[in-house]
PDB file of C-alpha atoms and ligand atoms in Angstrom:
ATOM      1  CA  UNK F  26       0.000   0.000   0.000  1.00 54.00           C
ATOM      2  CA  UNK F  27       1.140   3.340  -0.938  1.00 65.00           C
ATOM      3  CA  UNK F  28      -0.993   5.980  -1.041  1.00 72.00           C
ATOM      4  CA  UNK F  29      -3.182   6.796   1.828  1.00 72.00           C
ATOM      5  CA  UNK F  30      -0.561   4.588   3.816  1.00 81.00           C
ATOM      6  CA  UNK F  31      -0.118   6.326   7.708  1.00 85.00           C
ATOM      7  CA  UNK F  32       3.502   8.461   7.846  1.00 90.00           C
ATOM      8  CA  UNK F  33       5.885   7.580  10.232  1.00 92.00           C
ATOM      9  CA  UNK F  34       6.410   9.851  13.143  1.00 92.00           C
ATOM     10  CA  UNK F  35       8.118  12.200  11.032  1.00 93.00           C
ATOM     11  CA  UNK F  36       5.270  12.583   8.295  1.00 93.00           C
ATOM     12  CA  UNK F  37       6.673  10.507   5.973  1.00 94.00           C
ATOM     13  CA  UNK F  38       5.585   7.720   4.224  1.00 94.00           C
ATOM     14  CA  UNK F  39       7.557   5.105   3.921  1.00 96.00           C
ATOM     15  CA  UNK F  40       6.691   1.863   2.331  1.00 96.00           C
ATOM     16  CA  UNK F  41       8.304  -1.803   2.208  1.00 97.00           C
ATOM     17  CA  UNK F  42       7.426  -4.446  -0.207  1.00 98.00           C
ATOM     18  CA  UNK F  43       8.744  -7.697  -1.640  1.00 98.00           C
ATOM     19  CA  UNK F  44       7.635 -10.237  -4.436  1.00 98.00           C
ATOM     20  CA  UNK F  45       8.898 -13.841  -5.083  1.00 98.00           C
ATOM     21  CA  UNK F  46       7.750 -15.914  -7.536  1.00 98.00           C
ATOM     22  CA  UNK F  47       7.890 -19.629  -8.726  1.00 98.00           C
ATOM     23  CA  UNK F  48      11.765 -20.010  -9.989  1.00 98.00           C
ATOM     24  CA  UNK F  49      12.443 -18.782  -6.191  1.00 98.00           C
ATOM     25  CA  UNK F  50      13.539 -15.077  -8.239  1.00 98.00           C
ATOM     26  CA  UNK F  51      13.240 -12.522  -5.166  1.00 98.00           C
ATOM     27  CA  UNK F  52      12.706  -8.749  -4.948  1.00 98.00           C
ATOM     28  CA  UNK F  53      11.951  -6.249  -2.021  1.00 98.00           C
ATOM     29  CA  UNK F  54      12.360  -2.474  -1.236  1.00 98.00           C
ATOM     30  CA  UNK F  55      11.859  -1.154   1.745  1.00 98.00           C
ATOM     31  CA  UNK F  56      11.891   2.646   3.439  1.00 98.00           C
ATOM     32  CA  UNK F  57      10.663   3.713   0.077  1.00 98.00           C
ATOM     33  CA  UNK F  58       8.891   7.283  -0.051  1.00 97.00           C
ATOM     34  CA  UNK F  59       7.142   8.754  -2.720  1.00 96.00           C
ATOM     35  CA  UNK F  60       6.008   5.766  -4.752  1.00 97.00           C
ATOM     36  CA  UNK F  61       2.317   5.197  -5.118  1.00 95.00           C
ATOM     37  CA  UNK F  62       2.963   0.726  -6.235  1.00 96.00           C
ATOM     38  CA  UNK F  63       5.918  -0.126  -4.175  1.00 97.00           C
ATOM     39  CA  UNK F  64       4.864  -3.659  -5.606  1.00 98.00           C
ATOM     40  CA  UNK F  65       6.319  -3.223  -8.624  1.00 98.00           C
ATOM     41  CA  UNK F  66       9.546  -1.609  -8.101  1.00 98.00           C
ATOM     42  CA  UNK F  67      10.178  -4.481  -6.032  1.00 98.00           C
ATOM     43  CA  UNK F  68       9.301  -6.483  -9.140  1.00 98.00           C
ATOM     44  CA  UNK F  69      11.877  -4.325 -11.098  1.00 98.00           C
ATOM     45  CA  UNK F  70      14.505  -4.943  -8.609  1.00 98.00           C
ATOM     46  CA  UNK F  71      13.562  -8.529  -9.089  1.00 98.00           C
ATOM     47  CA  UNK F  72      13.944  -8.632 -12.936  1.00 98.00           C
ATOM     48  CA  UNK F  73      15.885  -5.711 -13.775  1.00 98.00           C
ATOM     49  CA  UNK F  74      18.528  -5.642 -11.210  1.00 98.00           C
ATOM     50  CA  UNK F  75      21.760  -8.528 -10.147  1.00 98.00           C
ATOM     51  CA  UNK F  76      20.061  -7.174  -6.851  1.00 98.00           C
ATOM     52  CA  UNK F  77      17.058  -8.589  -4.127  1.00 98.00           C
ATOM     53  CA  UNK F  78      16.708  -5.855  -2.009  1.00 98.00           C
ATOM     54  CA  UNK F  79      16.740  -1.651  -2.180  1.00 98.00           C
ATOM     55  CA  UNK F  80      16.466   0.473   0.600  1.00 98.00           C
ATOM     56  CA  UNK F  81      15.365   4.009   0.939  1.00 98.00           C
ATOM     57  CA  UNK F  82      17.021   6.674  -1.288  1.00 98.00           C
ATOM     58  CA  UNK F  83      18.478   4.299  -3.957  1.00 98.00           C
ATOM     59  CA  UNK F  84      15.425   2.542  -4.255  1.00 98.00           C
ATOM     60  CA  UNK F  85      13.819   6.275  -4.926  1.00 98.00           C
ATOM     61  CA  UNK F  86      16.150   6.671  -7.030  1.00 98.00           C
ATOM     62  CA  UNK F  87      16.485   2.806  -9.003  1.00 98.00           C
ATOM     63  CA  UNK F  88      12.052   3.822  -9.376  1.00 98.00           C
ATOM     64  CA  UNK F  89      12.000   6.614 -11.047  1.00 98.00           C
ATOM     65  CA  UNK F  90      14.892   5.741 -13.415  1.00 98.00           C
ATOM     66  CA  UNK F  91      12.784   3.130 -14.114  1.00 98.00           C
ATOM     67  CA  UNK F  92      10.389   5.491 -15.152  1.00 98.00           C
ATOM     68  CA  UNK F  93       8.166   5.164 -11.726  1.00 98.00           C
ATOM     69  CA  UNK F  94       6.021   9.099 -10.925  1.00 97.00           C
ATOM     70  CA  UNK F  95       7.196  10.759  -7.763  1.00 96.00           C
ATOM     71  CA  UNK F  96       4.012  11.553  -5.499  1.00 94.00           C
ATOM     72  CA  UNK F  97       3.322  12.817  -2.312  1.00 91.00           C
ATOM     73  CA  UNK F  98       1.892   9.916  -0.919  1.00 89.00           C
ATOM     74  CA  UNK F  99       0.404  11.578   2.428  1.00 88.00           C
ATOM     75  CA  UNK F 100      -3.168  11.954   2.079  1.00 85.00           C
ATOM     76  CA  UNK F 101      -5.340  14.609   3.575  1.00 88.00           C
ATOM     77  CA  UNK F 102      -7.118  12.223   6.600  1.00 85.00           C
ATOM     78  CA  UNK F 103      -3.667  10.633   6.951  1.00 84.00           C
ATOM     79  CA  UNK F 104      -1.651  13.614   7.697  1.00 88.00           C
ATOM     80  CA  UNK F 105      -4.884  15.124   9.983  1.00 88.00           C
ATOM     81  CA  UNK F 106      -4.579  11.880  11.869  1.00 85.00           C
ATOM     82  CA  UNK F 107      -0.559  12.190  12.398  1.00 88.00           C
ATOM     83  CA  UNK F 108      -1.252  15.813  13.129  1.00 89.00           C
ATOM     84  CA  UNK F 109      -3.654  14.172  15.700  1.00 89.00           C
ATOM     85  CA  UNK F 110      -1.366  11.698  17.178  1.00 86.00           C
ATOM     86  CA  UNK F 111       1.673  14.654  17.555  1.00 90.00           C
ATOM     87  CA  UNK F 112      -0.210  16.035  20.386  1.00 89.00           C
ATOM     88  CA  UNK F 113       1.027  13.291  22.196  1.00 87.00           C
ATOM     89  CA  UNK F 114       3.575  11.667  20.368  1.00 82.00           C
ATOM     90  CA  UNK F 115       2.915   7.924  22.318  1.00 78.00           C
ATOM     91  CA  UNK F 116       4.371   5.240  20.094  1.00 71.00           C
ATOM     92  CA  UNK F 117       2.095   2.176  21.768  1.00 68.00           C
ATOM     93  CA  UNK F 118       1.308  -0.188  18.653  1.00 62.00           C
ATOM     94  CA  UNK F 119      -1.872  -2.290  19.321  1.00 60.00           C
ATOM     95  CA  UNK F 120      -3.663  -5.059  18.411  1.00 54.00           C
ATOM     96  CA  UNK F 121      -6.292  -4.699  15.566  1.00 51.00           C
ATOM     97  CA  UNK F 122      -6.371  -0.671  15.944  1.00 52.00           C
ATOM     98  CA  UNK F 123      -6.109   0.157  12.499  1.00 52.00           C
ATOM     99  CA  UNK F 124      -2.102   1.024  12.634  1.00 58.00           C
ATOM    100  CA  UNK F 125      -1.465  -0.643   9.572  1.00 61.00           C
ATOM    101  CA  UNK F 126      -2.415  -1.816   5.954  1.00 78.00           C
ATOM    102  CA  UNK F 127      -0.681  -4.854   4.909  1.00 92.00           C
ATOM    103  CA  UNK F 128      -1.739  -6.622   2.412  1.00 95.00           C
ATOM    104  CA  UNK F 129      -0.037  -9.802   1.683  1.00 97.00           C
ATOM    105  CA  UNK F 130      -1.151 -12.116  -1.364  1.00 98.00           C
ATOM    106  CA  UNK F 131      -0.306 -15.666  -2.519  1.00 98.00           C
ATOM    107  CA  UNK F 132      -1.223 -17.689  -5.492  1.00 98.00           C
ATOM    108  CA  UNK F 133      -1.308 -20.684  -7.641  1.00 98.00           C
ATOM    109  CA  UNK F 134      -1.856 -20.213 -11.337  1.00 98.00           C
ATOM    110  CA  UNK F 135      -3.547 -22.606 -14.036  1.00 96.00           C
ATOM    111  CA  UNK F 136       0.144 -24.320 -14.649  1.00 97.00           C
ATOM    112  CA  UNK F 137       0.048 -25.281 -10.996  1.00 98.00           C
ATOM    113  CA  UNK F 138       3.277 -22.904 -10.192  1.00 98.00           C
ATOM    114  CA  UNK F 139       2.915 -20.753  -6.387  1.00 98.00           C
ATOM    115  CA  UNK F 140       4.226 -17.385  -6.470  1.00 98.00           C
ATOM    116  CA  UNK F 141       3.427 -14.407  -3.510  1.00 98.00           C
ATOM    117  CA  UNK F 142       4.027 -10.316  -2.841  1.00 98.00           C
ATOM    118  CA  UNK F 143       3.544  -8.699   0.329  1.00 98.00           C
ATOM    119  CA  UNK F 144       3.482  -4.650   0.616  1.00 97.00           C
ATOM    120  CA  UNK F 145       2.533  -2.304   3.578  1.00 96.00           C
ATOM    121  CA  UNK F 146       3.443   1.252   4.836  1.00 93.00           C
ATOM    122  CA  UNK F 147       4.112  -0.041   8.042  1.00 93.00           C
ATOM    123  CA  UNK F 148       3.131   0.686  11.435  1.00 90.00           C
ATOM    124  CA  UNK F 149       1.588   4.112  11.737  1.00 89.00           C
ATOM    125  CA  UNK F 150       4.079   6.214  13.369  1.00 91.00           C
ATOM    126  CA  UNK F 151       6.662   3.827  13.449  1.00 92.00           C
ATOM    127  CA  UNK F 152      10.108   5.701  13.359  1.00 93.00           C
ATOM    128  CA  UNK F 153      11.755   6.993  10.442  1.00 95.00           C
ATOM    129  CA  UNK F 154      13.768   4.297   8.730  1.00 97.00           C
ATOM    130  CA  UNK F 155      11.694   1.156  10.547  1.00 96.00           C
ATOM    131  CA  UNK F 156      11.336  -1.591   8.680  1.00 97.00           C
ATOM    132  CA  UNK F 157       9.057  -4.620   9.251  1.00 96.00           C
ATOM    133  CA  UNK F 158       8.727  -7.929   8.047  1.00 98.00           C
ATOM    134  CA  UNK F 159       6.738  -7.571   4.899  1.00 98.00           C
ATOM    135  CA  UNK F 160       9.782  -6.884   2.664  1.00 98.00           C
ATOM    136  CA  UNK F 161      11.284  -9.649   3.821  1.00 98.00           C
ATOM    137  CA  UNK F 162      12.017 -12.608   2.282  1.00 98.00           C
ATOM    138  CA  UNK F 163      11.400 -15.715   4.695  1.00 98.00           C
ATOM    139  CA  UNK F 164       9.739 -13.165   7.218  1.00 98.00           C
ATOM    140  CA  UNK F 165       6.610 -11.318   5.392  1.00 98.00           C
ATOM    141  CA  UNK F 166       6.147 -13.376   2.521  1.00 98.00           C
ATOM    142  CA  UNK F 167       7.815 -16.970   1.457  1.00 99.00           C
ATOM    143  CA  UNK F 168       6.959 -19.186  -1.870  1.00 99.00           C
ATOM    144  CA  UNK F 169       8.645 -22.434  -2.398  1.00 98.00           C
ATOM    145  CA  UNK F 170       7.308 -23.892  -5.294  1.00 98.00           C
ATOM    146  CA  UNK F 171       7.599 -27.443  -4.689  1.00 98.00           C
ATOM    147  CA  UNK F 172       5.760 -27.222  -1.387  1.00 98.00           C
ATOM    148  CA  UNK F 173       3.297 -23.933  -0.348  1.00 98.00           C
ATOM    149  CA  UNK F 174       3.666 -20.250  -0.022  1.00 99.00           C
ATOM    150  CA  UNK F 175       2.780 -17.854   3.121  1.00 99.00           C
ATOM    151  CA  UNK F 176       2.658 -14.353   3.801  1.00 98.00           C
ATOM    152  CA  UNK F 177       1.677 -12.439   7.233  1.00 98.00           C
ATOM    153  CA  UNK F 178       0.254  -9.652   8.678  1.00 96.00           C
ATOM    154  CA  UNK F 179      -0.178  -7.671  12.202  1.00 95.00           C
ATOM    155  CA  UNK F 180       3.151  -6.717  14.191  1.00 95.00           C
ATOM    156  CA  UNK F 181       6.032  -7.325  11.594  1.00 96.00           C
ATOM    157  CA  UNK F 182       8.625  -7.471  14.390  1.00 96.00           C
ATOM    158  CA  UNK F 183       6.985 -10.771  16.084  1.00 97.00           C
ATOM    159  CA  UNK F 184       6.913 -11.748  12.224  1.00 98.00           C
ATOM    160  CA  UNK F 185      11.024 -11.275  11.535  1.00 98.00           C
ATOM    161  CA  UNK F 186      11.366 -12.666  15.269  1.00 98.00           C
ATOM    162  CA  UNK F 187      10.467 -16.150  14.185  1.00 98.00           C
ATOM    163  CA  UNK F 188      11.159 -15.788  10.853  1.00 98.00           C
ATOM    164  CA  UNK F 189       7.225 -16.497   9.991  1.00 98.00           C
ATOM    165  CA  UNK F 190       6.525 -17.378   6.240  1.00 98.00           C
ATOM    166  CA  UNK F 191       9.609 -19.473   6.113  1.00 99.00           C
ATOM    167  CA  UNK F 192       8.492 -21.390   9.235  1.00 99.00           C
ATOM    168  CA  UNK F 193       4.929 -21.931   7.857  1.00 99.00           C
ATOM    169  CA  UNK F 194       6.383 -23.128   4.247  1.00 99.00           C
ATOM    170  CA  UNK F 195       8.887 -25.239   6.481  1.00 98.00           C
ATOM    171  CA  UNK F 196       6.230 -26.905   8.629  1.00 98.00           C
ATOM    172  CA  UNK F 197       3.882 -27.665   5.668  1.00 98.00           C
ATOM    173  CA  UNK F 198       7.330 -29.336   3.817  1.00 98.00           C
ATOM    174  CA  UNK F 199       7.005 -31.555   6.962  1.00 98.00           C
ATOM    175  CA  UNK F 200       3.313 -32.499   6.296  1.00 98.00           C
ATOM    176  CA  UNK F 201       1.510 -29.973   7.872  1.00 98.00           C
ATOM    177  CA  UNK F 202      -1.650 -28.867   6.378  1.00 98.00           C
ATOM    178  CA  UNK F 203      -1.824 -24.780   5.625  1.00 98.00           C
ATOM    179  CA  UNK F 204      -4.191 -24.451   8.347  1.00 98.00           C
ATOM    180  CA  UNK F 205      -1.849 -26.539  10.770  1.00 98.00           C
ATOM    181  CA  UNK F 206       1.386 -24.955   9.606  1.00 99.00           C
ATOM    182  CA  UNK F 207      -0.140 -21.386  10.550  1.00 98.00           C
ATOM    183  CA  UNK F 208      -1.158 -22.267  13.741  1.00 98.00           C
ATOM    184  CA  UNK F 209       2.152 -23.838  15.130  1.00 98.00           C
ATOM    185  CA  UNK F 210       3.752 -20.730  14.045  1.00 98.00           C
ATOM    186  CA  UNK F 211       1.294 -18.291  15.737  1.00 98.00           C
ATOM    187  CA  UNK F 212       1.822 -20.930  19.037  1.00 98.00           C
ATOM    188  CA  UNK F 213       5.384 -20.363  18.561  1.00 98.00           C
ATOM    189  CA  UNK F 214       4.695 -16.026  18.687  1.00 98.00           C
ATOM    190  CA  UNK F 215       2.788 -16.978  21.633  1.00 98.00           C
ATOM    191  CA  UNK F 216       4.979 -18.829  23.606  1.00 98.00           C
ATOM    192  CA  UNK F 217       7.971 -16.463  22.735  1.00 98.00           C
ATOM    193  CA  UNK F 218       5.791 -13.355  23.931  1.00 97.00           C
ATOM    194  CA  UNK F 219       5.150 -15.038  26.885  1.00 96.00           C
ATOM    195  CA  UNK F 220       8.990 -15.806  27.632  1.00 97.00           C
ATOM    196  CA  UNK F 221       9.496 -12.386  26.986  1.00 97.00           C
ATOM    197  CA  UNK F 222       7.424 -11.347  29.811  1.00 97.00           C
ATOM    198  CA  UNK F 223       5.238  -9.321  27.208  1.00 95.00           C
ATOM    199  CA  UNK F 224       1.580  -9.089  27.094  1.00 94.00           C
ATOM    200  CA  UNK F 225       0.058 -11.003  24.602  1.00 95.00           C
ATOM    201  CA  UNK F 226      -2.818  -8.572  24.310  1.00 93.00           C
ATOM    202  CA  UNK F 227      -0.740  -6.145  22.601  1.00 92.00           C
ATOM    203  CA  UNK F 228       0.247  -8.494  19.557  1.00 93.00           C
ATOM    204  CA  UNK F 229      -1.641  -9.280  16.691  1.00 94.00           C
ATOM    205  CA  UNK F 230      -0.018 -11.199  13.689  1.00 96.00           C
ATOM    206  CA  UNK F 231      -1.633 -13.411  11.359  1.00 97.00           C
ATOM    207  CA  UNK F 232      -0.602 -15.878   8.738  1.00 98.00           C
ATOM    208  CA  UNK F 233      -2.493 -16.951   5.350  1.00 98.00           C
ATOM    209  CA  UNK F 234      -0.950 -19.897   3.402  1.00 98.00           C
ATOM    210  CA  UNK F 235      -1.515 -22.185   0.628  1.00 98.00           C
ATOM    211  CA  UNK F 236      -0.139 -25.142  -0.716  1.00 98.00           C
ATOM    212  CA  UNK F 237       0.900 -26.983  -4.064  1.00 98.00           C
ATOM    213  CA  UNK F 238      -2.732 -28.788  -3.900  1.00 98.00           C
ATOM    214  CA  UNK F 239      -4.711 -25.719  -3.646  1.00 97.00           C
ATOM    215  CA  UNK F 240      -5.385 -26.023   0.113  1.00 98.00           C
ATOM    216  CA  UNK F 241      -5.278 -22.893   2.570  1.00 98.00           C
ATOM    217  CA  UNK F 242      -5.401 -21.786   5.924  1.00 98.00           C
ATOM    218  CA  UNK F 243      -4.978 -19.029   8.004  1.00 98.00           C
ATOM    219  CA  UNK F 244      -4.255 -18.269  12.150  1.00 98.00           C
ATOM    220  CA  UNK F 245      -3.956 -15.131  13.984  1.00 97.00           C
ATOM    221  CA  UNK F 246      -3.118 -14.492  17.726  1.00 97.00           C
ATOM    222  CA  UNK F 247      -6.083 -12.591  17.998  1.00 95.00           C
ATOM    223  CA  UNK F 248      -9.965 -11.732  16.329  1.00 94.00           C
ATOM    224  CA  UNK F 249     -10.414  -8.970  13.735  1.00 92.00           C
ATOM    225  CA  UNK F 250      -8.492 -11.001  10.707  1.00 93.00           C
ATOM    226  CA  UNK F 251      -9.975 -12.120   7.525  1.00 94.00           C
ATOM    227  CA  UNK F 252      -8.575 -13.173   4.168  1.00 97.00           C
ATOM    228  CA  UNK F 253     -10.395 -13.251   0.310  1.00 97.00           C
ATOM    229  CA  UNK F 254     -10.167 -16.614  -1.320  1.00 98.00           C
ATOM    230  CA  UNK F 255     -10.801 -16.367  -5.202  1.00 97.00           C
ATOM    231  CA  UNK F 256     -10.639 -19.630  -6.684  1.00 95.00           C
ATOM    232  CA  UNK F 257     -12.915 -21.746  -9.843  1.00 92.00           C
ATOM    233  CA  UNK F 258     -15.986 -21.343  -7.457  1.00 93.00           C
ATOM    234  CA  UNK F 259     -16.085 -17.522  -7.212  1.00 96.00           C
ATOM    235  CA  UNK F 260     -15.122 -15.142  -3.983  1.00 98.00           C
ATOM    236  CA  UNK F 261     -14.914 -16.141  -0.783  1.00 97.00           C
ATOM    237  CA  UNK F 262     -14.054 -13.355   2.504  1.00 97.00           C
ATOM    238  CA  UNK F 263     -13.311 -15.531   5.459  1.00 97.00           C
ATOM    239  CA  UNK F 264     -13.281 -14.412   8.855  1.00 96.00           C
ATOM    240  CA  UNK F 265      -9.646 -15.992   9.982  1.00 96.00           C
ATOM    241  CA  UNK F 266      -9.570 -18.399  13.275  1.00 97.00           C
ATOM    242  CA  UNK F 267      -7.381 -17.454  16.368  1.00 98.00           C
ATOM    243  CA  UNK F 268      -5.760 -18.350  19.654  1.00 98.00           C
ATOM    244  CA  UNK F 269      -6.616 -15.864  21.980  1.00 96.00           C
ATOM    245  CA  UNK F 270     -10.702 -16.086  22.688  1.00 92.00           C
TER     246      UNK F 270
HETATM  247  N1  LIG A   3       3.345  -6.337   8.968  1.00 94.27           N
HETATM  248  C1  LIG A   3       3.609  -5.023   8.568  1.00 94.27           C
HETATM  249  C2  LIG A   3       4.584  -4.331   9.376  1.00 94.27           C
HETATM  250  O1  LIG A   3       4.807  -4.666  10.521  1.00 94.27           O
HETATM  251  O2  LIG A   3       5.169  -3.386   8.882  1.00 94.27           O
END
């Protein structure tokens, strides 16, 4: 998500993306500003570029030599909001308050080949230079095409922590179904929380994944998920399961 994505603390908007696709070719940016499809200069560092990942001012600069419009990206409600949230300046990210707009997809085509992006601005009000989990290969989003593909939402640090989409692809390599894989890794953000002596309250992530025979799943920690399925029978919103009831 670019435009309309929440500025960090500074005002800015800064947005992260990634894309990998059935030949395991990667390609992320992250910290990017002014860039309404982050999407696809990720996709450009993936095909145009001996690269996998650009960060901040050279991936400004790598999108618009590719011919990408500079924009300011900060829309009229999000910057009154910000303006809002200066008063007090308290950086407290929490569960299901709408703090940020992932969006995270995964798919298998007619040839039977899995492929996934992943793009966000982040947690509103994050600060400056932040970057979460959704331009991360193996974190935010992670396609092996032999065995399934995941991608995540919620609190992208708990994501990178466990290293979440690889874990899920990992676990459903071992015979876990999509539904199963998400869920051990969502127990495994739990029980690391809990270690931590962190409240569990605070943390929403959630995981969507699919595998090479078209099955899918999804787990959160908490309520307030839920995915689109689009597949021969039509469209499908599903409200996604979770742990803490
Ligand atoms: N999952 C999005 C982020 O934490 O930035």
């Amino acid at each position: 998500m670019g435009y309309g994505g929440r500025p960090d603390r500074d005002g800015r908007v800064t947005l992260d993306a990634c894309i990998m696709d059935e030949f395991s070719n990667i390609g992320s940016v992250a910290c990017l500003e002014h860039i309404k499809h982050p999407i696809s200069v990720a996709r450009m560092v993936m095909e145009k570029t001996p690269h996998v990942m650009l960060v901040g001012e050279g991936a400004l600069q790598f999108a618009i030599a590719q011919g990408f419009k500079k924009e300011n990206l900060l829309v009229e409600a999000s910057e009154k909001e910000w303006k809002e949230w200066l008063k007090t300046s308290e950086y407290l990210p929490k569960a299901n308050i709408e703090n940020h707009d992932t969006i995270g997809m995964i798919a298998l085509d007619a040839h039977g080949n899995l492929s996934g992006a992943c793009t966000t601005s982040g947690m509103a009000f994050k600060m400056h230079g932040r970057v979460g989990d959704s331009p991360i290969i193996g974190a935010g989003l992670y396609v092996d095409n032999e065995i399934g593909a995941a991608t995540a939402t919620g609190h992208g640090e708990e994501v990178i922590r466990i290293t979440g989409c690889h874990l899920v692809v990992e676990l459903m390599r071992q015979g876990k179904s999509p539904q199963k894989a998400c869920e051990e890794a969502v127990m495994r953000i739990v029980k690391l929380t809990k270690n931590r002596g962190k409240n569990l309250k605070d943390i929403q992530v959630g995981f969507i994944a699919l595998n090479k025979k078209g099955e899918y799943g999804s787990y959160c920690v908490q309520g307030g998920f839920n995915y689109a399925v689009h597949d021969a029978t039509g469209n499908k919103l599903i409200d996604a399961n979770y742990f803490l009831k």
